[in-house]
Coordinates of C-alpha atoms in Angstrom, one line a residue:
M244 CA 16.7 22.8 24.0
A245 CA 20.4 22.4 24.0
G246 CA 22.0 20.1 26.5
L247 CA 18.5 18.7 27.3
V248 CA 17.4 14.5 28.0
R249 CA 14.8 13.2 28.2
K250 CA 15.5 9.8 29.9
I251 CA 13.7 6.4 29.0
A252 CA 13.8 2.5 30.6
L253 CA 13.8 0.1 28.0
L254 CA 11.8 -3.3 30.0
G255 CA 12.6 -6.2 27.9
M256 CA 15.7 -6.3 25.2
G257 CA 14.4 -9.0 23.1
T258 CA 13.6 -9.1 19.1
V259 CA 11.6 -5.5 19.7
G260 CA 14.2 -4.0 22.5
S261 CA 16.7 -4.7 20.5
G262 CA 15.0 -2.8 17.4
V263 CA 14.9 -0.2 19.3
Y264 CA 18.1 0.4 21.3
N265 CA 19.2 0.1 17.4
I266 CA 17.5 3.0 16.5
I267 CA 17.8 4.9 18.8
E268 CA 21.1 4.5 19.5
K269 CA 21.6 5.2 15.6
Q270 CA 19.5 8.5 15.4
K271 CA 21.2 10.2 18.2
E272 CA 22.8 13.2 17.5
E273 CA 19.4 13.8 14.5
M274 CA 17.1 13.3 17.8
P275 CA 17.4 17.1 19.0
F276 CA 16.3 18.5 15.2
K277 CA 13.6 16.3 15.7
V278 CA 12.4 16.5 18.7
G279 CA 13.9 18.9 21.2
A280 CA 16.0 16.8 22.9
E281 CA 18.4 14.2 23.0
L282 CA 17.4 10.7 24.0
E283 CA 19.4 8.5 25.8
I284 CA 18.2 5.1 27.5
V285 CA 19.3 5.2 30.9
K286 CA 18.2 1.8 32.7
V287 CA 17.9 -1.5 30.5
L288 CA 15.5 -3.9 32.5
V289 CA 16.1 -7.8 31.7
R290 CA 16.8 -10.9 33.6
N291 CA 20.3 -12.2 32.7
K292 CA 22.4 -9.3 32.2
A293 CA 25.0 -11.2 31.5
K294 CA 23.1 -12.7 28.3
Y295 CA 23.8 -8.9 27.1
A296 CA 26.4 -7.9 28.4
E297 CA 28.0 -7.0 25.0
V298 CA 25.9 -5.5 23.6
V299 CA 23.9 -2.5 26.7
P300 CA 26.8 -1.0 28.8
A301 CA 27.1 -2.6 32.1
D302 CA 25.5 0.3 33.9
K303 CA 22.3 0.6 32.4
L304 CA 21.6 -3.4 32.8
T305 CA 19.7 -4.0 35.6
D306 CA 17.8 -7.0 37.0
Q307 CA 15.2 -4.7 39.4
W308 CA 12.5 -2.8 38.9
A309 CA 12.9 -0.8 41.3
D310 CA 15.7 0.7 39.6
V311 CA 13.4 1.6 36.8
I312 CA 10.5 2.8 39.3
G313 CA 12.3 4.4 42.3
D314 CA 14.8 6.5 39.5
D315 CA 13.0 10.1 39.2
S316 CA 14.7 11.4 36.3
I317 CA 13.4 8.8 34.5
D318 CA 11.3 10.5 31.8
M319 CA 9.6 7.4 30.1
V320 CA 9.0 3.7 30.4
V321 CA 9.4 1.9 27.6
E322 CA 7.4 -1.9 27.6
V323 CA 7.9 -5.0 25.5
M324 CA 8.7 -7.5 27.7
G325 CA 5.3 -9.1 26.2
G326 CA 2.5 -10.3 28.9
I327 CA -0.1 -9.3 30.9
E328 CA 2.7 -9.9 34.5
P329 CA 4.1 -8.3 35.0
A330 CA 4.0 -5.8 32.3
R331 CA 0.7 -4.8 33.8
T332 CA 1.5 -3.7 36.9
Y333 CA 5.0 -1.5 35.6
I334 CA 3.0 0.2 33.4
K335 CA 0.0 1.3 36.4
E336 CA 3.5 2.5 38.9
A337 CA 4.9 3.7 36.6
L338 CA 1.8 5.9 35.2
Q339 CA 1.0 6.4 39.1
K340 CA 4.9 8.1 39.7
G341 CA 4.2 10.4 36.7
K342 CA 5.9 8.4 34.2
H343 CA 5.0 8.4 30.2
V344 CA 4.7 4.7 28.8
V345 CA 5.2 3.7 24.6
T346 CA 4.3 0.0 24.9
A347 CA 4.3 -2.6 22.1
N348 CA 2.1 -5.5 24.5
K349 CA -1.2 -6.5 22.6
D350 CA -2.8 -8.5 24.8
L351 CA -1.9 -6.1 27.7
M352 CA -4.0 -3.3 25.6
A353 CA -6.1 -5.8 24.2
M354 CA -7.1 -6.9 28.1
H355 CA -6.2 -4.2 29.5
G356 CA -5.7 -1.3 28.1
H357 CA -9.6 0.7 29.4
E358 CA -8.3 0.5 33.0
L359 CA -4.3 1.7 32.1
L360 CA -6.0 4.3 29.6
D361 CA -8.4 5.9 32.3
I362 CA -4.8 5.8 34.4
A363 CA -2.6 7.7 32.3
G364 CA -5.6 10.6 31.9
Q365 CA -5.4 10.5 35.4
K366 CA -2.5 12.3 35.7
H367 CA -2.3 13.8 32.4
C368 CA 0.8 11.2 31.2
D369 CA 1.2 9.5 27.2
L370 CA 0.2 5.8 27.5
L371 CA 1.4 5.1 23.6
F372 CA 1.3 1.6 22.0
E373 CA 1.3 1.8 18.3
A374 CA 3.2 -0.9 17.9
A375 CA 0.3 -2.8 19.3
V376 CA -2.1 -3.4 16.4
A377 CA 0.2 -3.9 12.9
G378 CA 3.6 -3.7 14.3
G379 CA 5.4 -1.2 11.7
I380 CA 2.2 0.0 10.2
P381 CA 0.5 3.1 11.3
I382 CA -2.8 3.1 12.5
I383 CA -3.8 3.9 15.9
R384 CA -2.6 8.0 15.1
P385 CA -4.2 7.6 12.3
L386 CA -7.7 6.5 13.9
K387 CA -6.8 8.7 17.0
Q388 CA -6.0 11.1 14.7
C389 CA -5.7 11.4 11.0
L390 CA -9.7 9.7 10.7
A391 CA -11.0 11.9 13.3
G392 CA -13.6 13.7 11.8
N393 CA -14.7 10.6 10.3
N394 CA -17.9 8.5 11.0
I395 CA -15.7 5.2 10.7
T396 CA -18.2 1.8 9.9
E397 CA -15.4 -0.1 9.3
V398 CA -11.9 -1.8 10.2
M399 CA -11.4 -4.7 8.2
G400 CA -7.5 -6.7 7.7
I401 CA -5.0 -9.4 7.3
I402 CA -2.7 -8.7 10.6
N403 CA -1.1 -10.9 11.6
G404 CA 2.0 -12.1 9.0
T405 CA 2.1 -15.6 10.0
T406 CA -1.2 -17.0 9.0
N407 CA -0.8 -14.8 6.3
F408 CA 2.4 -16.4 4.6
I409 CA 0.5 -20.3 5.4
L410 CA -2.6 -19.2 3.0
T411 CA -0.7 -17.5 0.5
K412 CA 1.8 -20.3 -0.1
M413 CA -1.9 -22.6 0.1
K414 CA -2.5 -20.6 -3.1
E415 CA 1.1 -20.2 -5.2
E416 CA 2.2 -23.7 -4.4
G417 CA -0.9 -25.5 -3.8
M418 CA 0.2 -26.7 0.4
D419 CA -2.0 -28.2 2.5
F420 CA -1.9 -26.4 5.8
G421 CA 0.6 -28.6 7.4
E422 CA 3.7 -28.6 5.1
A423 CA 3.3 -24.9 5.2
L424 CA 3.0 -24.4 8.7
Q425 CA 6.0 -26.1 9.0
L426 CA 7.9 -24.4 6.2
A427 CA 6.9 -20.9 8.4
T428 CA 8.6 -22.1 11.3
D429 CA 11.6 -23.7 8.9
L430 CA 11.5 -19.8 8.2
G431 CA 11.6 -18.1 11.1
Y432 CA 8.1 -16.5 11.0
A433 CA 6.0 -20.0 13.4
E434 CA 6.5 -19.8 17.2
A435 CA 7.7 -22.1 17.9
D436 CA 4.0 -22.7 19.4
P437 CA 1.7 -21.1 16.8
T438 CA -1.3 -21.4 18.8
A439 CA -2.1 -17.9 18.4
D440 CA -1.3 -17.1 15.6
V441 CA -3.0 -19.4 13.1
E442 CA -6.0 -20.1 15.6
G443 CA -6.4 -16.1 15.3
Y444 CA -6.1 -15.0 18.5
D445 CA -3.2 -13.2 17.7
A446 CA -5.3 -10.8 14.9
G447 CA -8.6 -11.3 18.0
R448 CA -6.1 -9.3 20.2
K449 CA -5.3 -6.7 17.8
L450 CA -8.7 -6.1 16.7
A451 CA -10.3 -5.2 20.0
I452 CA -7.4 -2.2 20.1
M453 CA -8.8 -1.0 16.3
A454 CA -12.5 -1.2 17.1
S455 CA -12.4 0.2 20.3
I456 CA -10.6 3.8 19.4
A457 CA -12.2 3.3 16.1
F458 CA -16.2 3.0 17.2
H459 CA -15.3 5.1 20.2
T460 CA -16.3 1.6 22.8
P461 CA -14.2 -0.8 25.0
V462 CA -13.9 -3.7 23.3
T463 CA -12.0 -6.2 25.0
F464 CA -10.2 -9.8 23.5
D465 CA -13.0 -11.6 24.5
D466 CA -16.0 -9.8 23.1
V467 CA -14.3 -10.8 19.1
Y468 CA -14.3 -14.5 18.1
T469 CA -12.2 -15.9 16.6
E470 CA -11.8 -18.9 14.4
G471 CA -8.4 -19.6 12.8
I472 CA -7.3 -21.1 9.8
T473 CA -5.8 -25.0 11.2
K474 CA -9.3 -26.5 8.6
I475 CA -8.6 -24.8 5.3
T476 CA -7.6 -27.0 3.4
A477 CA -5.4 -26.2 0.0
K478 CA -8.4 -28.3 -2.1
D479 CA -10.6 -24.5 -0.5
M480 CA -7.9 -22.3 -2.0
R481 CA -8.6 -24.7 -6.0
Y482 CA -12.8 -23.6 -5.4
A483 CA -12.2 -21.0 -3.5
K484 CA -9.7 -19.0 -7.5
E485 CA -13.4 -20.8 -8.9
L486 CA -15.2 -18.5 -7.9
G487 CA -12.6 -15.4 -8.4
C488 CA -11.4 -15.7 -5.1
T489 CA -9.1 -16.3 -2.1
I490 CA -9.1 -16.9 1.3
K491 CA -7.5 -14.6 3.7
L492 CA -7.7 -14.6 7.1
L493 CA -9.1 -11.3 8.1
G494 CA -9.6 -10.2 11.3
I495 CA -13.3 -8.0 10.4
A496 CA -15.4 -4.4 12.4
R497 CA -18.4 -3.2 12.0
N498 CA -20.1 -0.4 13.5
T499 CA -23.8 -1.8 12.9
D500 CA -27.0 0.0 13.5
T501 CA -27.8 -2.6 15.9
G502 CA -24.3 -3.2 17.3
I503 CA -20.7 -3.8 17.2
E504 CA -19.2 -7.2 14.5
V505 CA -15.3 -8.0 16.4
K506 CA -15.0 -10.9 14.5
V507 CA -10.8 -12.8 13.2
H508 CA -11.7 -16.1 11.0
P509 CA -11.2 -17.6 7.9
T510 CA -12.9 -15.3 4.6
L511 CA -13.1 -15.4 1.0
I512 CA -12.6 -12.2 -0.6
P513 CA -13.0 -11.5 -4.3
E514 CA -9.9 -11.3 -6.0
S515 CA -11.0 -7.8 -6.5
H516 CA -10.5 -6.7 -3.5
P517 CA -7.2 -4.9 -2.1
L518 CA -6.3 -7.0 0.4
A519 CA -6.6 -10.2 -1.7
S520 CA -3.2 -9.3 -2.8
V521 CA -1.2 -8.7 0.3
N522 CA 0.1 -11.8 1.1
D523 CA 3.8 -13.5 2.4
A524 CA 3.7 -12.0 5.1
F525 CA 2.5 -8.6 4.7
N526 CA 0.1 -6.9 6.6
A527 CA -2.7 -4.4 5.6
V528 CA -5.0 -2.3 7.1
F529 CA -8.8 -1.3 5.8
V530 CA -10.9 1.6 7.0
H531 CA -14.3 3.4 5.4
G532 CA -15.1 6.4 6.9
D533 CA -17.9 8.2 5.6
A534 CA -15.8 11.1 4.8
V535 CA -12.7 9.8 3.7
D536 CA -14.3 6.5 2.0
D537 CA -11.8 3.3 1.9
A538 CA -7.8 3.6 3.2
M539 CA -5.5 0.8 2.9
F540 CA -2.9 0.9 4.9
Y541 CA 0.0 -2.0 4.0
G542 CA 3.4 -3.4 5.0
R543 CA 5.9 -5.7 7.5
G544 CA 3.6 -5.8 10.5
A545 CA 6.1 -7.5 12.8
G546 CA 10.2 -8.3 13.4
S547 CA 12.6 -5.9 15.5
L548 CA 12.6 -2.8 12.7
P549 CA 9.6 -2.4 12.0
T550 CA 8.4 -2.8 15.0
G551 CA 10.5 -0.3 16.7
S552 CA 10.2 2.0 14.2
A553 CA 5.9 2.4 15.5
V554 CA 8.0 2.3 19.4
V555 CA 10.5 5.0 18.6
G556 CA 8.0 7.2 16.5
D557 CA 5.1 6.8 20.3
I558 CA 8.9 7.9 21.8
M559 CA 9.6 11.0 19.8
D560 CA 6.3 11.7 20.0
V561 CA 6.0 12.0 23.8
A562 CA 9.1 12.9 24.3
R563 CA 8.1 16.6 21.4
N564 CA 4.7 16.3 23.9
M565 CA 6.8 17.1 27.2
L566 CA 8.6 19.8 25.9
F567 CA 5.4 21.6 24.6
G568 CA 3.9 20.1 28.2
A569 CA 1.6 18.8 26.7
N570 CA 1.6 14.8 27.3
G571 CA -1.9 13.8 28.0
R572 CA -3.4 15.5 25.6
I573 CA -4.5 12.3 22.9
G574 CA -6.4 9.4 25.5
C575 CA -8.9 8.2 25.9
S576 CA -11.4 8.1 22.7
C577 CA -14.3 5.6 24.7
Y578 CA -17.3 7.8 25.2
K579 CA -20.2 5.6 24.2
D580 CA -21.3 2.1 25.0
T581 CA -21.7 0.1 21.8
P582 CA -23.3 -2.9 22.4
I583 CA -21.8 -6.2 20.8
K584 CA -22.8 -8.5 19.1
G585 CA -23.1 -12.0 19.3
I586 CA -21.4 -14.1 16.9
G587 CA -25.5 -16.1 15.8
D588 CA -26.2 -12.2 15.0
T589 CA -24.1 -11.7 12.3
T590 CA -24.6 -11.6 8.8
S591 CA -22.4 -13.0 6.2
S592 CA -22.4 -15.5 3.1
Y593 CA -20.9 -19.0 3.3
Y594 CA -18.6 -21.0 1.5
I595 CA -19.6 -24.7 1.9
R596 CA -18.3 -28.0 1.0
M597 CA -20.7 -31.2 1.6
K598 CA -20.5 -34.7 0.6
L599 CA -23.4 -36.3 -0.1
E600 CA -24.4 -39.4 -1.4
D601 CA -24.6 -39.6 -4.7
R602 CA -28.6 -40.0 -5.2
A603 CA -31.5 -38.3 -6.8
G604 CA -33.4 -36.2 -4.3
T605 CA -30.3 -35.1 -2.8
L606 CA -29.5 -31.7 -3.3
A607 CA -34.2 -31.7 -3.9
A608 CA -33.6 -32.3 -0.1
L609 CA -31.0 -30.5 1.3
A610 CA -32.6 -27.4 -0.5
G611 CA -35.5 -27.9 1.3
V612 CA -33.5 -27.8 4.8
F613 CA -32.0 -24.6 3.2
G614 CA -35.0 -23.4 2.3
S615 CA -37.4 -23.7 5.6
N616 CA -33.7 -22.4 7.5
D617 CA -34.6 -18.6 5.4
V618 CA -30.6 -20.0 3.4
S619 CA -30.6 -19.3 0.2
I620 CA -28.3 -20.6 -2.3
S621 CA -26.5 -18.5 -4.7
V622 CA -24.1 -20.8 -6.4
L623 CA -24.4 -24.7 -6.8
L624 CA -20.8 -26.4 -7.9
Q625 CA -21.0 -30.8 -8.6
K626 CA -17.3 -31.0 -8.1
A627 CA -15.9 -35.1 -8.3
K628 CA -16.7 -38.2 -7.0
I629 CA -15.4 -39.4 -3.5
G630 CA -16.2 -42.7 -3.8
D631 CA -20.2 -43.5 -3.2
A632 CA -20.2 -39.9 -2.3
A633 CA -20.6 -36.4 -4.3
E634 CA -18.8 -33.5 -3.4
I635 CA -20.9 -30.5 -3.9
V636 CA -19.1 -26.7 -3.7
L637 CA -22.0 -23.6 -1.8
V638 CA -22.3 -20.3 -2.2
T639 CA -25.3 -18.9 -0.2
H640 CA -26.6 -15.3 -0.2
A641 CA -26.3 -12.9 2.8
V642 CA -27.9 -15.0 6.0
E643 CA -27.5 -14.4 9.9
E644 CA -25.7 -17.2 11.4
K645 CA -27.2 -18.2 13.8
R646 CA -29.9 -19.6 11.4
L647 CA -27.1 -21.1 9.1
R648 CA -25.8 -23.5 12.1
D649 CA -29.3 -24.4 12.6
A650 CA -29.6 -26.1 8.7
I651 CA -26.0 -27.7 9.5
T652 CA -27.3 -29.2 12.0
V653 CA -30.1 -30.8 10.6
L654 CA -28.0 -31.3 7.6
T655 CA -25.0 -33.0 9.5
S656 CA -28.2 -35.4 10.9
M657 CA -29.2 -36.7 7.8
S658 CA -28.0 -40.3 6.4
M659 CA -27.7 -38.2 3.2
V660 CA -24.8 -36.3 4.3
E661 CA -21.8 -38.5 4.5
E662 CA -19.3 -35.1 5.1
I663 CA -20.0 -31.3 6.3
C664 CA -16.4 -30.3 5.1
S665 CA -15.9 -26.9 5.5
I666 CA -17.7 -23.8 6.1
I667 CA -15.9 -19.9 5.7
R668 CA -18.0 -16.5 5.7
V669 CA -17.9 -14.8 2.7
Y670 CA -16.8 -11.1 2.1
E671 CA -18.8 -9.3 -0.1
L672 CA -17.1 -6.1 -2.1
G673 CA -19.3 -2.5 -0.7
N674 CA -20.0 -5.0 2.5
H675 CA -19.6 -1.7 4.8

């Protein structure tokens, strides 16, 4: 052990990269006791060396990939640049040269993870990506190792802190979406372009990664149905509360008898469910397995140090594996090819808010349209009048989505329906 050094190249020195750098520097003296070797960052690849001249020693900074891939002394490449290219090319080249890789890149792993894991397997290299899903919350390792003895039937959670912060403010302070988004932007929770967060794309990428591992079947981002929170209103929040629920943007992956469901969308979730109390920018992942029953993982899903924590945990795992010659022991776990269902074939209950003409017979006509499409109404509330219209809130029993869509298509063509304001899926307790 004495004098053993694992040499690391860090690709990127942004929010996550700086967190990784700081954690390793801070724990430098403890690492030999924790992993059996020193961990030394010997190269930091950045676009602009001058920008980091006061943070990273000059001899470690480079703006040339050749300085990394051409250095045979580098054991491990840590990619925290983000984006698909050049990250994909760099990781492929590193693995092909026998270098182990740690990445936090959810976009890349959600689209090309299986290709990269195959290369890692062929080269007996580690490719670890704990930070790609829930930042500082451990979920990849638990799914691959701690819960491996389970037949997992559901993985769901709040896996985007920006949208959870926005929905929390809408619920607790009565803000509308635009006002809450502006606050999230002002506080640094939302990017200047928040599209990936508020439209559900970020959560969809994370869900694809988790579903692949949990259900042992390749799932990519293109397989995930995504729907964002931009149409949620403060009024929907109030009505959800009256129904004993709150609204969260959930990523839901289920392994059913007829195939895998992977979808991200706003969801009414009962206040009694543990995820209902996950607020602000916190994340949580809820797993149901046949042996463990229910387990929940909760914490900060983003940020420099929380995400850096997950990356460094992976780096330490690689270093331990190197000490015992055990790299590549847990690779791609996708040995099945379970079909993935389209959103129309999934089943849910639905919250629907609409404006109807306030005259006799409209509710009977509404019930008739739903009935002819096998949509059964569980709850119907008539709210305040808005002009000449009556506002109706209803909740359906569980129904195939394509049947509900057929009913909605008919309703939108009827003169008695002034507007269908909101359609939000409802999560039912016990639905695994």
